[in-house]
Amino acid sequence: MGGFGVACGRRWQALRARSRSHGRLILRLRRGLAVALLLGAAALAMRPGVSAGEATVPVLVAAADLPQGTTLGAEHVRVARMPESLRPGGAYTEPGTVDGRLLAGATRTGEPLTDVRVVGTHGDLAGLGGPDRATVPIRLADAGVAEFLHPGSTVDIVAPQTPEQQRRVLAEGAVIITVVDDSGERKPGGNPRGPMVLVSVPEAAAAQVAGVSLTDSLAVTLR
């Protein structure tokens, strides 16, 4: 009986020691967590942010997701207010300043419209490069190239090689007016077509570009 009591006492002491050890471990973990939370709060406090009393200013933003080449109208934009420190440089503030102009690239809802996101009107772009220009629609051979094009881009238009002719440049210094997002369409029994692109070309080259584009998809090289 005496031996049993001694064994029970030793076991009880071991359990108490283990409990104290676990308690100290939990205490250390709690202290570590508290320190981490304090450090995180300090880091957040040091981050530059918007002052509570900072004045807001009007900024013109996209009213919806808009594709590249959209001709902007009142239905495409709205005026929002944001802290002055967050307003991007060159941001527009009045809807009338972008009316009839083209988006240089796709824009998300609420994205501020700036002077680098908005380019001229169709007429402005068609006249780039001087007088005696004509607007011609072409079909791109490589749909992937379209993502690198935006209104105002300058390109050379190249006809594909055929059994009768080598690859050749049809027009130099063509200006992209807009890219029409219809690349998913198919001709009956054919492959997906490349996107349609409206380009401004010298009048002297317009007839040749238009003629070749009726039967062939064309390539462009970026300048």
mmCIF file of C-alpha atoms in Angstrom:
data_model
loop_
_atom_site.group_PDB
_atom_site.id
_atom_site.type_symbol
_atom_site.label_atom_id
_atom_site.label_comp_id
_atom_site.label_asym_id
_atom_site.label_seq_id
_atom_site.Cartn_x
_atom_site.Cartn_y
_atom_site.Cartn_z
ATOM 1 C CA MET A 1 0.000 0.000 0.000
ATOM 2 C CA GLY A 2 2.840 2.322 0.916
ATOM 3 C CA GLY A 3 4.522 1.709 -2.437
ATOM 4 C CA PHE A 4 1.297 2.427 -4.264
ATOM 5 C CA GLY A 5 0.931 5.752 -2.447
ATOM 6 C CA VAL A 6 4.474 6.775 -3.345
ATOM 7 C CA ALA A 7 3.877 5.923 -7.005
ATOM 8 C CA CYS A 8 0.648 7.930 -7.067
ATOM 9 C CA GLY A 9 2.401 10.879 -5.466
ATOM 10 C CA ARG A 10 5.168 10.835 -8.025
ATOM 11 C CA ARG A 11 2.660 10.624 -10.875
ATOM 12 C CA TRP A 12 0.716 13.563 -9.443
ATOM 13 C CA GLN A 13 3.886 15.627 -9.193
ATOM 14 C CA ALA A 14 4.756 14.791 -12.810
ATOM 15 C CA LEU A 15 1.299 15.851 -13.966
ATOM 16 C CA ARG A 16 1.575 19.130 -12.042
ATOM 17 C CA ALA A 17 4.995 19.809 -13.559
ATOM 18 C CA ARG A 18 3.701 19.080 -17.051
ATOM 19 C CA SER A 19 0.689 21.344 -16.448
ATOM 20 C CA ARG A 20 2.961 24.186 -15.316
ATOM 21 C CA SER A 21 5.123 23.651 -18.414
ATOM 22 C CA HIS A 22 2.089 23.832 -20.708
ATOM 23 C CA GLY A 23 0.892 26.925 -18.893
ATOM 24 C CA ARG A 24 4.224 28.666 -19.421
ATOM 25 C CA LEU A 25 4.158 27.705 -23.123
ATOM 26 C CA ILE A 26 0.656 29.134 -23.565
ATOM 27 C CA LEU A 27 1.716 32.311 -21.760
ATOM 28 C CA ARG A 28 4.713 32.704 -24.094
ATOM 29 C CA LEU A 29 2.478 32.183 -27.129
ATOM 30 C CA ARG A 30 0.016 34.788 -25.892
ATOM 31 C CA ARG A 31 2.806 37.273 -25.263
ATOM 32 C CA GLY A 32 4.272 36.608 -28.716
ATOM 33 C CA LEU A 33 0.881 37.121 -30.340
ATOM 34 C CA ALA A 34 0.380 40.365 -28.443
ATOM 35 C CA VAL A 35 3.779 41.652 -29.597
ATOM 36 C CA ALA A 36 2.995 40.697 -33.212
ATOM 37 C CA LEU A 37 -0.328 42.536 -33.049
ATOM 38 C CA LEU A 38 1.348 45.635 -31.614
ATOM 39 C CA LEU A 39 4.015 45.578 -34.336
ATOM 40 C CA GLY A 40 1.350 45.159 -37.025
ATOM 41 C CA ALA A 41 -0.649 48.075 -35.652
ATOM 42 C CA ALA A 42 2.481 50.233 -35.590
ATOM 43 C CA ALA A 43 3.306 49.324 -39.194
ATOM 44 C CA LEU A 44 -0.211 50.232 -40.310
ATOM 45 C CA ALA A 45 -0.012 53.521 -38.464
ATOM 46 C CA MET A 46 3.227 54.381 -40.269
ATOM 47 C CA ARG A 47 1.806 53.718 -43.747
ATOM 48 C CA PRO A 48 0.969 56.850 -45.734
ATOM 49 C CA GLY A 49 -2.757 57.190 -46.158
ATOM 50 C CA VAL A 50 -5.581 59.608 -46.589
ATOM 51 C CA SER A 51 -5.969 62.198 -43.856
ATOM 52 C CA ALA A 52 -9.312 62.071 -42.110
ATOM 53 C CA GLY A 53 -10.089 65.687 -42.944
ATOM 54 C CA GLU A 54 -8.653 65.748 -46.475
ATOM 55 C CA ALA A 55 -10.818 67.523 -49.032
ATOM 56 C CA THR A 56 -12.247 65.584 -51.963
ATOM 57 C CA VAL A 57 -12.209 66.686 -55.592
ATOM 58 C CA PRO A 58 -14.331 65.723 -58.627
ATOM 59 C CA VAL A 59 -12.872 63.149 -61.021
ATOM 60 C CA LEU A 60 -14.410 61.745 -64.193
ATOM 61 C CA VAL A 61 -14.582 57.932 -64.070
ATOM 62 C CA ALA A 62 -15.909 55.139 -66.276
ATOM 63 C CA ALA A 63 -19.561 54.363 -65.520
ATOM 64 C CA ALA A 64 -19.135 50.741 -66.700
ATOM 65 C CA ASP A 65 -16.522 48.341 -68.066
ATOM 66 C CA LEU A 66 -15.633 49.845 -71.451
ATOM 67 C CA PRO A 67 -13.719 48.193 -74.311
ATOM 68 C CA GLN A 68 -10.837 49.789 -76.148
ATOM 69 C CA GLY A 69 -11.931 52.172 -78.889
ATOM 70 C CA THR A 70 -15.227 53.151 -77.232
ATOM 71 C CA THR A 71 -16.489 56.510 -78.487
ATOM 72 C CA LEU A 72 -17.289 58.202 -75.195
ATOM 73 C CA GLY A 73 -20.658 59.779 -74.468
ATOM 74 C CA ALA A 74 -22.583 60.877 -71.400
ATOM 75 C CA GLU A 75 -23.768 57.307 -70.764
ATOM 76 C CA HIS A 76 -20.188 56.020 -70.451
ATOM 77 C CA VAL A 77 -18.907 58.355 -67.732
ATOM 78 C CA ARG A 78 -19.848 59.822 -64.376
ATOM 79 C CA VAL A 79 -18.330 62.256 -61.913
ATOM 80 C CA ALA A 80 -17.028 60.787 -58.655
ATOM 81 C CA ARG A 81 -15.250 62.403 -55.735
ATOM 82 C CA MET A 82 -11.967 61.212 -54.293
ATOM 83 C CA PRO A 83 -9.318 62.576 -51.912
ATOM 84 C CA GLU A 84 -7.121 65.097 -53.673
ATOM 85 C CA SER A 85 -3.968 63.121 -52.864
ATOM 86 C CA LEU A 86 -5.357 60.119 -54.787
ATOM 87 C CA ARG A 87 -6.395 61.995 -57.934
ATOM 88 C CA PRO A 88 -4.151 60.873 -60.825
ATOM 89 C CA GLY A 89 -2.347 63.461 -62.892
ATOM 90 C CA GLY A 90 -4.166 64.540 -66.035
ATOM 91 C CA ALA A 91 -7.549 63.373 -64.721
ATOM 92 C CA TYR A 92 -10.631 64.853 -66.379
ATOM 93 C CA THR A 93 -13.375 66.412 -64.267
ATOM 94 C CA GLU A 94 -16.124 67.359 -66.742
ATOM 95 C CA PRO A 95 -18.063 64.908 -68.976
ATOM 96 C CA GLY A 96 -18.054 67.364 -71.865
ATOM 97 C CA THR A 97 -14.265 67.264 -72.141
ATOM 98 C CA VAL A 98 -14.293 63.646 -73.368
ATOM 99 C CA ASP A 99 -17.524 63.609 -75.375
ATOM 100 C CA GLY A 100 -16.948 61.987 -78.773
ATOM 101 C CA ARG A 101 -13.379 60.978 -77.970
ATOM 102 C CA LEU A 102 -11.958 57.446 -78.008
ATOM 103 C CA LEU A 103 -10.634 55.215 -75.253
ATOM 104 C CA ALA A 104 -7.024 54.213 -75.847
ATOM 105 C CA GLY A 105 -7.512 50.989 -73.888
ATOM 106 C CA ALA A 106 -10.095 48.931 -72.020
ATOM 107 C CA THR A 107 -11.287 50.572 -68.799
ATOM 108 C CA ARG A 108 -12.894 49.135 -65.662
ATOM 109 C CA THR A 109 -15.919 50.583 -63.857
ATOM 110 C CA GLY A 110 -14.858 53.457 -61.609
ATOM 111 C CA GLU A 111 -11.431 53.883 -63.213
ATOM 112 C CA PRO A 112 -10.434 57.569 -63.525
ATOM 113 C CA LEU A 113 -10.177 58.866 -67.088
ATOM 114 C CA THR A 114 -6.935 60.697 -67.794
ATOM 115 C CA ASP A 115 -5.261 62.336 -70.764
ATOM 116 C CA VAL A 116 -3.336 59.123 -71.509
ATOM 117 C CA ARG A 117 -6.473 56.937 -71.437
ATOM 118 C CA VAL A 118 -8.465 59.121 -73.819
ATOM 119 C CA VAL A 119 -7.379 60.103 -77.331
ATOM 120 C CA GLY A 120 -8.929 62.231 -80.076
ATOM 121 C CA THR A 121 -12.102 61.750 -82.059
ATOM 122 C CA HIS A 122 -12.369 59.554 -85.157
ATOM 123 C CA GLY A 123 -11.933 62.665 -87.259
ATOM 124 C CA ASP A 124 -8.838 63.763 -85.352
ATOM 125 C CA LEU A 125 -7.189 60.360 -85.782
ATOM 126 C CA ALA A 126 -8.174 60.020 -89.424
ATOM 127 C CA GLY A 127 -6.404 63.295 -90.135
ATOM 128 C CA LEU A 128 -3.176 62.371 -88.370
ATOM 129 C CA GLY A 129 -0.170 62.357 -90.639
ATOM 130 C CA GLY A 130 -1.370 65.234 -92.770
ATOM 131 C CA PRO A 131 -3.993 65.832 -95.465
ATOM 132 C CA ASP A 132 -5.020 63.426 -98.199
ATOM 133 C CA ARG A 133 -5.835 60.539 -95.866
ATOM 134 C CA ALA A 134 -8.526 57.884 -96.209
ATOM 135 C CA THR A 135 -10.073 55.505 -93.668
ATOM 136 C CA VAL A 136 -9.980 51.813 -94.610
ATOM 137 C CA PRO A 137 -11.135 48.697 -92.693
ATOM 138 C CA ILE A 138 -8.700 45.781 -92.624
ATOM 139 C CA ARG A 139 -8.772 42.331 -91.048
ATOM 140 C CA LEU A 140 -5.745 41.303 -88.970
ATOM 141 C CA ALA A 141 -4.116 37.951 -89.685
ATOM 142 C CA ASP A 142 -2.933 37.582 -86.069
ATOM 143 C CA ALA A 143 -5.631 38.270 -83.484
ATOM 144 C CA GLY A 144 -3.005 38.485 -80.734
ATOM 145 C CA VAL A 145 -1.533 41.644 -82.238
ATOM 146 C CA ALA A 146 -4.744 43.564 -81.503
ATOM 147 C CA GLU A 147 -3.939 43.851 -77.797
ATOM 148 C CA PHE A 148 -0.883 45.954 -78.658
ATOM 149 C CA LEU A 149 -2.874 48.378 -80.805
ATOM 150 C CA HIS A 150 -4.795 51.391 -79.594
ATOM 151 C CA PRO A 151 -6.268 54.473 -81.246
ATOM 152 C CA GLY A 152 -3.410 56.657 -82.430
ATOM 153 C CA SER A 153 -0.872 53.830 -82.865
ATOM 154 C CA THR A 154 1.246 54.121 -86.012
ATOM 155 C CA VAL A 155 1.835 50.949 -88.031
ATOM 156 C CA ASP A 156 2.890 49.686 -91.436
ATOM 157 C CA ILE A 157 0.398 47.409 -93.217
ATOM 158 C CA VAL A 158 1.850 44.268 -94.770
ATOM 159 C CA ALA A 159 0.216 41.900 -97.274
ATOM 160 C CA PRO A 160 0.851 38.157 -96.846
ATOM 161 C CA GLN A 161 3.063 36.164 -99.162
ATOM 162 C CA THR A 162 1.232 34.331 -101.954
ATOM 163 C CA PRO A 163 2.387 31.932 -104.690
ATOM 164 C CA GLU A 164 2.318 34.880 -107.064
ATOM 165 C CA GLN A 165 3.843 37.580 -104.864
ATOM 166 C CA GLN A 166 6.293 38.034 -102.025
ATOM 167 C CA ARG A 167 5.201 39.633 -98.775
ATOM 168 C CA ARG A 168 5.023 43.383 -99.344
ATOM 169 C CA VAL A 169 4.256 46.635 -97.540
ATOM 170 C CA LEU A 170 0.960 48.123 -98.692
ATOM 171 C CA ALA A 171 1.004 51.307 -96.610
ATOM 172 C CA GLU A 172 3.519 52.973 -94.319
ATOM 173 C CA GLY A 173 2.603 55.227 -91.423
ATOM 174 C CA ALA A 174 -0.995 54.045 -91.106
ATOM 175 C CA VAL A 175 -2.783 55.313 -87.996
ATOM 176 C CA ILE A 176 -5.075 53.058 -85.949
ATOM 177 C CA ILE A 177 -8.492 54.655 -85.504
ATOM 178 C CA THR A 178 -10.187 51.840 -83.615
ATOM 179 C CA VAL A 179 -10.132 48.066 -83.124
ATOM 180 C CA VAL A 180 -13.487 46.304 -83.483
ATOM 181 C CA ASP A 181 -13.765 43.386 -81.060
ATOM 182 C CA ASP A 182 -15.320 40.783 -83.355
ATOM 183 C CA SER A 183 -12.431 38.322 -83.515
ATOM 184 C CA GLY A 184 -14.607 35.455 -82.305
ATOM 185 C CA GLU A 185 -16.756 35.452 -85.416
ATOM 186 C CA ARG A 186 -16.301 32.698 -87.985
ATOM 187 C CA LYS A 187 -16.874 32.471 -91.668
ATOM 188 C CA PRO A 188 -19.002 29.438 -92.614
ATOM 189 C CA GLY A 189 -16.687 26.429 -92.407
ATOM 190 C CA GLY A 190 -13.705 28.633 -91.609
ATOM 191 C CA ASN A 191 -11.399 29.474 -88.713
ATOM 192 C CA PRO A 192 -11.989 32.331 -86.240
ATOM 193 C CA ARG A 193 -11.287 35.632 -87.918
ATOM 194 C CA GLY A 194 -8.823 38.199 -86.688
ATOM 195 C CA PRO A 195 -10.285 41.488 -85.443
ATOM 196 C CA MET A 196 -11.389 44.253 -87.760
ATOM 197 C CA VAL A 197 -9.322 47.436 -87.540
ATOM 198 C CA LEU A 198 -10.107 50.864 -88.953
ATOM 199 C CA VAL A 199 -6.946 52.576 -90.161
ATOM 200 C CA SER A 200 -6.144 55.949 -91.659
ATOM 201 C CA VAL A 201 -3.791 55.582 -94.640
ATOM 202 C CA PRO A 202 -2.490 57.907 -97.355
ATOM 203 C CA GLU A 203 -5.047 58.214 -100.150
ATOM 204 C CA ALA A 204 -2.484 56.926 -102.642
ATOM 205 C CA ALA A 205 -2.378 53.579 -100.809
ATOM 206 C CA ALA A 206 -6.043 53.357 -99.784
ATOM 207 C CA ALA A 207 -7.322 51.582 -102.899
ATOM 208 C CA GLN A 208 -4.606 48.921 -102.776
ATOM 209 C CA VAL A 209 -5.097 48.296 -99.039
ATOM 210 C CA ALA A 210 -8.865 48.052 -99.466
ATOM 211 C CA GLY A 211 -8.528 45.714 -102.437
ATOM 212 C CA VAL A 212 -6.154 43.279 -100.748
ATOM 213 C CA SER A 213 -8.159 43.323 -97.507
ATOM 214 C CA LEU A 214 -11.208 42.011 -99.377
ATOM 215 C CA THR A 215 -9.517 38.648 -99.895
ATOM 216 C CA ASP A 216 -6.674 38.465 -97.362
ATOM 217 C CA SER A 217 -6.067 39.142 -93.700
ATOM 218 C CA LEU A 218 -3.225 41.607 -93.268
ATOM 219 C CA ALA A 219 -0.331 41.995 -90.868
ATOM 220 C CA VAL A 220 0.847 45.188 -89.203
ATOM 221 C CA THR A 221 4.246 46.150 -87.839
ATOM 222 C CA LEU A 222 4.402 48.571 -84.929
ATOM 223 C CA ARG A 223 6.472 51.706 -85.165
#
